[in-house]
Amino acid sequence: MVEFTHLPGLAGYAETLAAMEVRVAAIHDGSAAEAVWFLEHPPLYTAGTSAKSQDLTDPGRFPVFAAGRGGQYTYHGPGQRVVYVMLDLNRRGRDVRRFVADLEAWIIAALAEFNVRGEMREGRVGVWVARPDRPALPDGTPAEDKIAAIGVKLRRWISFHGISINVEPDLTHFGGIVPCGIREHGVTSLVDLGLPVTMADLDAALLKHFGEVFAVPGQKLSLPG
């Protein structure tokens, strides 16, 4: 069984992280089902294990948390769908790179429901969208923006953390960091792209495509509502 849960309101970061630790331990010892949590956080920055101090450009703007996940600095806040994915990779091949690629594929499939072409980039974890409406970079590289971030951690092959997708966050809040250490590209959202997509719309798309990517034979999904 995979249990899907929507956490109400704006979930405090430290409290949610502590609850995730408890759930991952329970998944490992077999006392709880795998879980996927859908939530929003209040405005905050998180530092992954590869975060560089110089990439926190406005340290007093929002609270900063050491996340313990892979990656660098990222922003979470209202209007951004955060999905914490607690799955047992012992059942899915024990392949970290494949798991990250599966998370990217899941996001891309959900975005396609809104006619958004999300793309992967070699050497850059996350999902990107081309911006032909904007001038190319000085070296001629086409402009593109990041719409979704991925940061994961594994303990005894149970996954922590997960993904964040920008629906309608305040994009100026990303200005206090260098998102994921990438300076040459920007950040966008579904609404910034001109699409009146709601959080519920995105959740429905993610739920629709989850089983295609992550379900194992004979597994049931306990969907919310």
Short mmCIF file of C-alpha atoms in Angstrom, two decimals:
data_model
loop_
_atom_site.label_atom_id
_atom_site.label_comp_id
_atom_site.label_asym_id
_atom_site.label_seq_id
_atom_site.Cartn_x
_atom_site.Cartn_y
_atom_site.Cartn_z
CA MET A 1 0.00 0.00 0.00
CA VAL A 2 1.03 3.58 -0.71
CA GLU A 3 -0.87 6.11 1.41
CA PHE A 4 -1.39 9.61 0.02
CA THR A 5 -2.05 12.44 2.47
CA HIS A 6 -2.70 16.17 2.11
CA LEU A 7 -1.33 18.13 5.07
CA PRO A 8 -3.55 21.16 5.80
CA GLY A 9 -2.43 24.77 5.97
CA LEU A 10 1.24 25.71 5.92
CA ALA A 11 3.24 22.86 7.44
CA GLY A 12 6.12 23.86 9.68
CA TYR A 13 9.40 22.60 8.26
CA ALA A 14 11.05 21.20 11.39
CA GLU A 15 7.87 19.47 12.54
CA THR A 16 7.26 17.92 9.13
CA LEU A 17 10.85 16.73 8.90
CA ALA A 18 10.53 15.08 12.33
CA ALA A 19 7.30 13.37 11.29
CA MET A 20 8.95 12.15 8.10
CA GLU A 21 11.80 10.64 10.12
CA VAL A 22 9.28 8.70 12.21
CA ARG A 23 7.37 7.50 9.16
CA VAL A 24 10.50 6.35 7.31
CA ALA A 25 11.59 4.31 10.33
CA ALA A 26 8.13 2.73 10.48
CA ILE A 27 8.23 1.90 6.76
CA HIS A 28 11.58 0.22 7.26
CA ASP A 29 10.41 -1.95 10.16
CA GLY A 30 7.21 -2.86 8.37
CA SER A 31 4.80 -1.14 10.75
CA ALA A 32 3.61 1.51 8.26
CA ALA A 33 2.83 1.71 4.57
CA GLU A 34 4.83 3.73 2.08
CA ALA A 35 3.63 7.32 2.03
CA VAL A 36 3.37 10.40 -0.17
CA TRP A 37 2.58 13.73 1.51
CA PHE A 38 1.27 16.78 -0.36
CA LEU A 39 1.83 20.09 1.44
CA GLU A 40 2.90 23.71 1.39
CA HIS A 41 5.44 25.33 3.70
CA PRO A 42 5.63 28.91 4.97
CA PRO A 43 8.39 30.93 3.26
CA LEU A 44 11.80 29.42 4.04
CA TYR A 45 15.09 28.34 2.52
CA THR A 46 16.59 24.88 2.85
CA ALA A 47 20.23 23.95 2.46
CA GLY A 48 21.11 20.58 0.99
CA THR A 49 24.33 18.74 1.67
CA SER A 50 26.08 20.48 -1.27
CA ALA A 51 24.95 24.02 -0.39
CA LYS A 52 27.58 26.76 -0.69
CA SER A 53 27.49 29.64 1.76
CA GLN A 54 27.91 32.23 -1.00
CA ASP A 55 24.67 31.04 -2.60
CA LEU A 56 22.66 32.30 0.37
CA THR A 57 22.61 35.90 -0.80
CA ASP A 58 20.05 37.28 1.70
CA PRO A 59 20.42 35.20 4.89
CA GLY A 60 18.06 37.35 6.97
CA ARG A 61 15.13 37.20 4.59
CA PHE A 62 13.53 33.90 5.63
CA PRO A 63 14.39 31.10 8.08
CA VAL A 64 17.09 28.74 6.80
CA PHE A 65 17.04 25.02 7.56
CA ALA A 66 19.66 22.34 7.01
CA ALA A 67 17.64 19.76 5.12
CA GLY A 68 19.94 16.73 5.12
CA ARG A 69 18.93 15.96 1.53
CA GLY A 70 21.10 16.09 -1.53
CA GLY A 71 21.39 19.30 -3.52
CA GLN A 72 22.00 22.94 -2.71
CA TYR A 73 19.78 25.85 -1.62
CA THR A 74 16.12 25.89 -2.50
CA TYR A 75 13.06 27.89 -1.54
CA HIS A 76 9.73 26.63 -0.24
CA GLY A 77 6.65 28.75 0.31
CA PRO A 78 2.94 29.24 -0.30
CA GLY A 79 1.86 28.51 -3.85
CA GLN A 80 4.49 25.81 -4.29
CA ARG A 81 3.46 22.17 -4.12
CA VAL A 82 5.90 20.18 -2.03
CA VAL A 83 5.57 16.41 -2.22
CA TYR A 84 7.48 14.26 0.25
CA VAL A 85 7.93 10.78 -1.18
CA MET A 86 8.66 7.95 1.26
CA LEU A 87 9.11 4.81 -0.80
CA ASP A 88 10.97 1.56 -0.24
CA LEU A 89 13.61 1.30 -2.95
CA ASN A 90 14.40 -2.23 -1.83
CA ARG A 91 11.31 -3.03 -3.90
CA ARG A 92 12.34 -0.81 -6.80
CA GLY A 93 15.87 -1.84 -7.66
CA ARG A 94 18.07 0.11 -5.21
CA ASP A 95 19.07 2.53 -7.96
CA VAL A 96 19.36 6.15 -6.80
CA ARG A 97 19.86 7.62 -10.26
CA ARG A 98 16.87 5.76 -11.58
CA PHE A 99 14.77 6.99 -8.65
CA VAL A 100 15.70 10.62 -9.35
CA ALA A 101 14.96 10.10 -13.05
CA ASP A 102 11.61 8.57 -12.11
CA LEU A 103 10.76 11.62 -10.01
CA GLU A 104 11.60 13.82 -13.00
CA ALA A 105 9.49 11.64 -15.29
CA TRP A 106 6.57 11.86 -12.86
CA ILE A 107 6.74 15.65 -12.83
CA ILE A 108 7.04 15.81 -16.61
CA ALA A 109 3.98 13.59 -17.07
CA ALA A 110 1.95 15.77 -14.70
CA LEU A 111 3.03 19.00 -16.42
CA ALA A 112 2.03 17.55 -19.79
CA GLU A 113 -1.58 17.53 -18.55
CA PHE A 114 -1.40 21.33 -18.87
CA ASN A 115 0.45 21.30 -22.22
CA VAL A 116 3.71 22.25 -20.51
CA ARG A 117 6.77 20.52 -21.89
CA GLY A 118 9.03 19.82 -18.97
CA GLU A 119 12.54 18.69 -19.79
CA MET A 120 15.51 17.10 -18.02
CA ARG A 121 19.01 18.48 -18.38
CA GLU A 122 22.25 16.53 -18.19
CA GLY A 123 24.07 17.44 -15.00
CA ARG A 124 21.15 19.47 -13.60
CA VAL A 125 18.61 17.71 -11.39
CA GLY A 126 15.06 19.00 -11.69
CA VAL A 127 12.65 19.90 -14.48
CA TRP A 128 13.07 22.80 -16.88
CA VAL A 129 10.95 24.63 -19.44
CA ALA A 130 12.25 26.44 -22.51
CA ARG A 131 11.46 30.17 -22.71
CA PRO A 132 11.44 31.09 -26.42
CA ASP A 133 9.65 34.29 -25.40
CA ARG A 134 12.88 35.56 -23.86
CA PRO A 135 16.25 36.48 -25.42
CA ALA A 136 18.91 33.78 -25.57
CA LEU A 137 21.84 33.89 -23.16
CA PRO A 138 25.05 35.73 -24.22
CA ASP A 139 26.61 32.44 -25.39
CA GLY A 140 23.58 31.71 -27.58
CA THR A 141 22.08 29.11 -25.23
CA PRO A 142 18.26 29.31 -25.33
CA ALA A 143 16.64 30.82 -22.25
CA GLU A 144 15.00 28.36 -19.89
CA ASP A 145 13.60 28.36 -16.37
CA LYS A 146 13.34 25.78 -13.63
CA ILE A 147 9.78 24.85 -12.69
CA ALA A 148 10.43 21.93 -10.34
CA ALA A 149 13.20 20.95 -7.93
CA ILE A 150 14.19 17.54 -6.59
CA GLY A 151 16.10 16.71 -3.44
CA VAL A 152 16.25 13.25 -1.92
CA LYS A 153 17.89 11.32 0.88
CA LEU A 154 17.94 7.57 1.46
CA ARG A 155 18.19 5.63 4.70
CA ARG A 156 18.34 1.85 4.40
CA TRP A 157 16.88 2.37 0.93
CA ILE A 158 13.79 4.23 2.15
CA SER A 159 13.47 7.64 0.50
CA PHE A 160 13.09 11.00 2.26
CA HIS A 161 12.16 14.44 0.95
CA GLY A 162 11.08 14.56 -2.70
CA ILE A 163 9.95 17.27 -5.11
CA SER A 164 8.64 20.81 -5.29
CA ILE A 165 6.66 22.24 -8.20
CA ASN A 166 5.94 25.93 -8.63
CA VAL A 167 2.24 26.56 -9.12
CA GLU A 168 1.91 30.20 -8.05
CA PRO A 169 4.58 31.11 -5.50
CA ASP A 170 5.98 34.61 -5.15
CA LEU A 171 8.92 34.21 -7.51
CA THR A 172 10.72 37.19 -5.97
CA HIS A 173 11.26 35.02 -2.88
CA PHE A 174 13.82 33.00 -4.83
CA GLY A 175 15.95 36.15 -4.90
CA GLY A 176 17.55 35.44 -1.53
CA ILE A 177 19.41 32.40 -2.85
CA VAL A 178 21.06 31.06 -5.96
CA PRO A 179 18.49 28.30 -6.56
CA CYS A 180 20.26 24.95 -6.74
CA GLY A 181 23.52 26.82 -7.38
CA ILE A 182 22.54 27.74 -10.94
CA ARG A 183 23.04 31.40 -11.80
CA GLU A 184 22.53 31.47 -15.55
CA HIS A 185 18.88 30.37 -15.61
CA GLY A 186 15.76 31.56 -13.87
CA VAL A 187 12.74 30.14 -12.07
CA THR A 188 9.16 30.00 -13.31
CA SER A 189 5.75 28.68 -12.29
CA LEU A 190 2.63 27.41 -14.01
CA VAL A 191 0.86 30.72 -13.43
CA ASP A 192 3.95 32.66 -14.58
CA LEU A 193 3.70 30.69 -17.82
CA GLY A 194 0.16 32.05 -18.24
CA LEU A 195 -1.69 28.93 -17.09
CA PRO A 196 -4.50 29.31 -14.52
CA VAL A 197 -3.63 26.00 -12.84
CA THR A 198 -4.69 25.45 -9.24
CA MET A 199 -2.98 23.34 -6.60
CA ALA A 200 -5.88 20.88 -6.85
CA ASP A 201 -5.37 20.63 -10.62
CA LEU A 202 -1.71 19.77 -10.17
CA ASP A 203 -2.43 17.26 -7.42
CA ALA A 204 -4.92 15.47 -9.66
CA ALA A 205 -2.32 15.24 -12.42
CA LEU A 206 0.34 13.90 -10.03
CA LEU A 207 -2.03 11.29 -8.61
CA LYS A 208 -3.05 10.25 -12.11
CA HIS A 209 0.51 9.45 -13.16
CA PHE A 210 2.03 8.15 -9.92
CA GLY A 211 1.20 4.50 -10.53
CA GLU A 212 2.68 4.58 -14.03
CA VAL A 213 6.08 5.43 -12.59
CA PHE A 214 6.28 3.99 -9.09
CA ALA A 215 3.75 1.21 -8.49
CA VAL A 216 5.17 -2.30 -8.11
CA PRO A 217 3.21 -5.39 -9.18
CA GLY A 218 0.18 -6.02 -6.99
CA GLN A 219 0.54 -2.74 -5.10
CA LYS A 220 -2.53 -0.73 -4.09
CA LEU A 221 -2.72 3.06 -3.85
CA SER A 222 -4.68 4.63 -0.99
CA LEU A 223 -5.74 7.89 -2.59
CA PRO A 224 -7.05 10.87 -0.58
CA GLY A 225 -10.72 11.80 -0.67
#
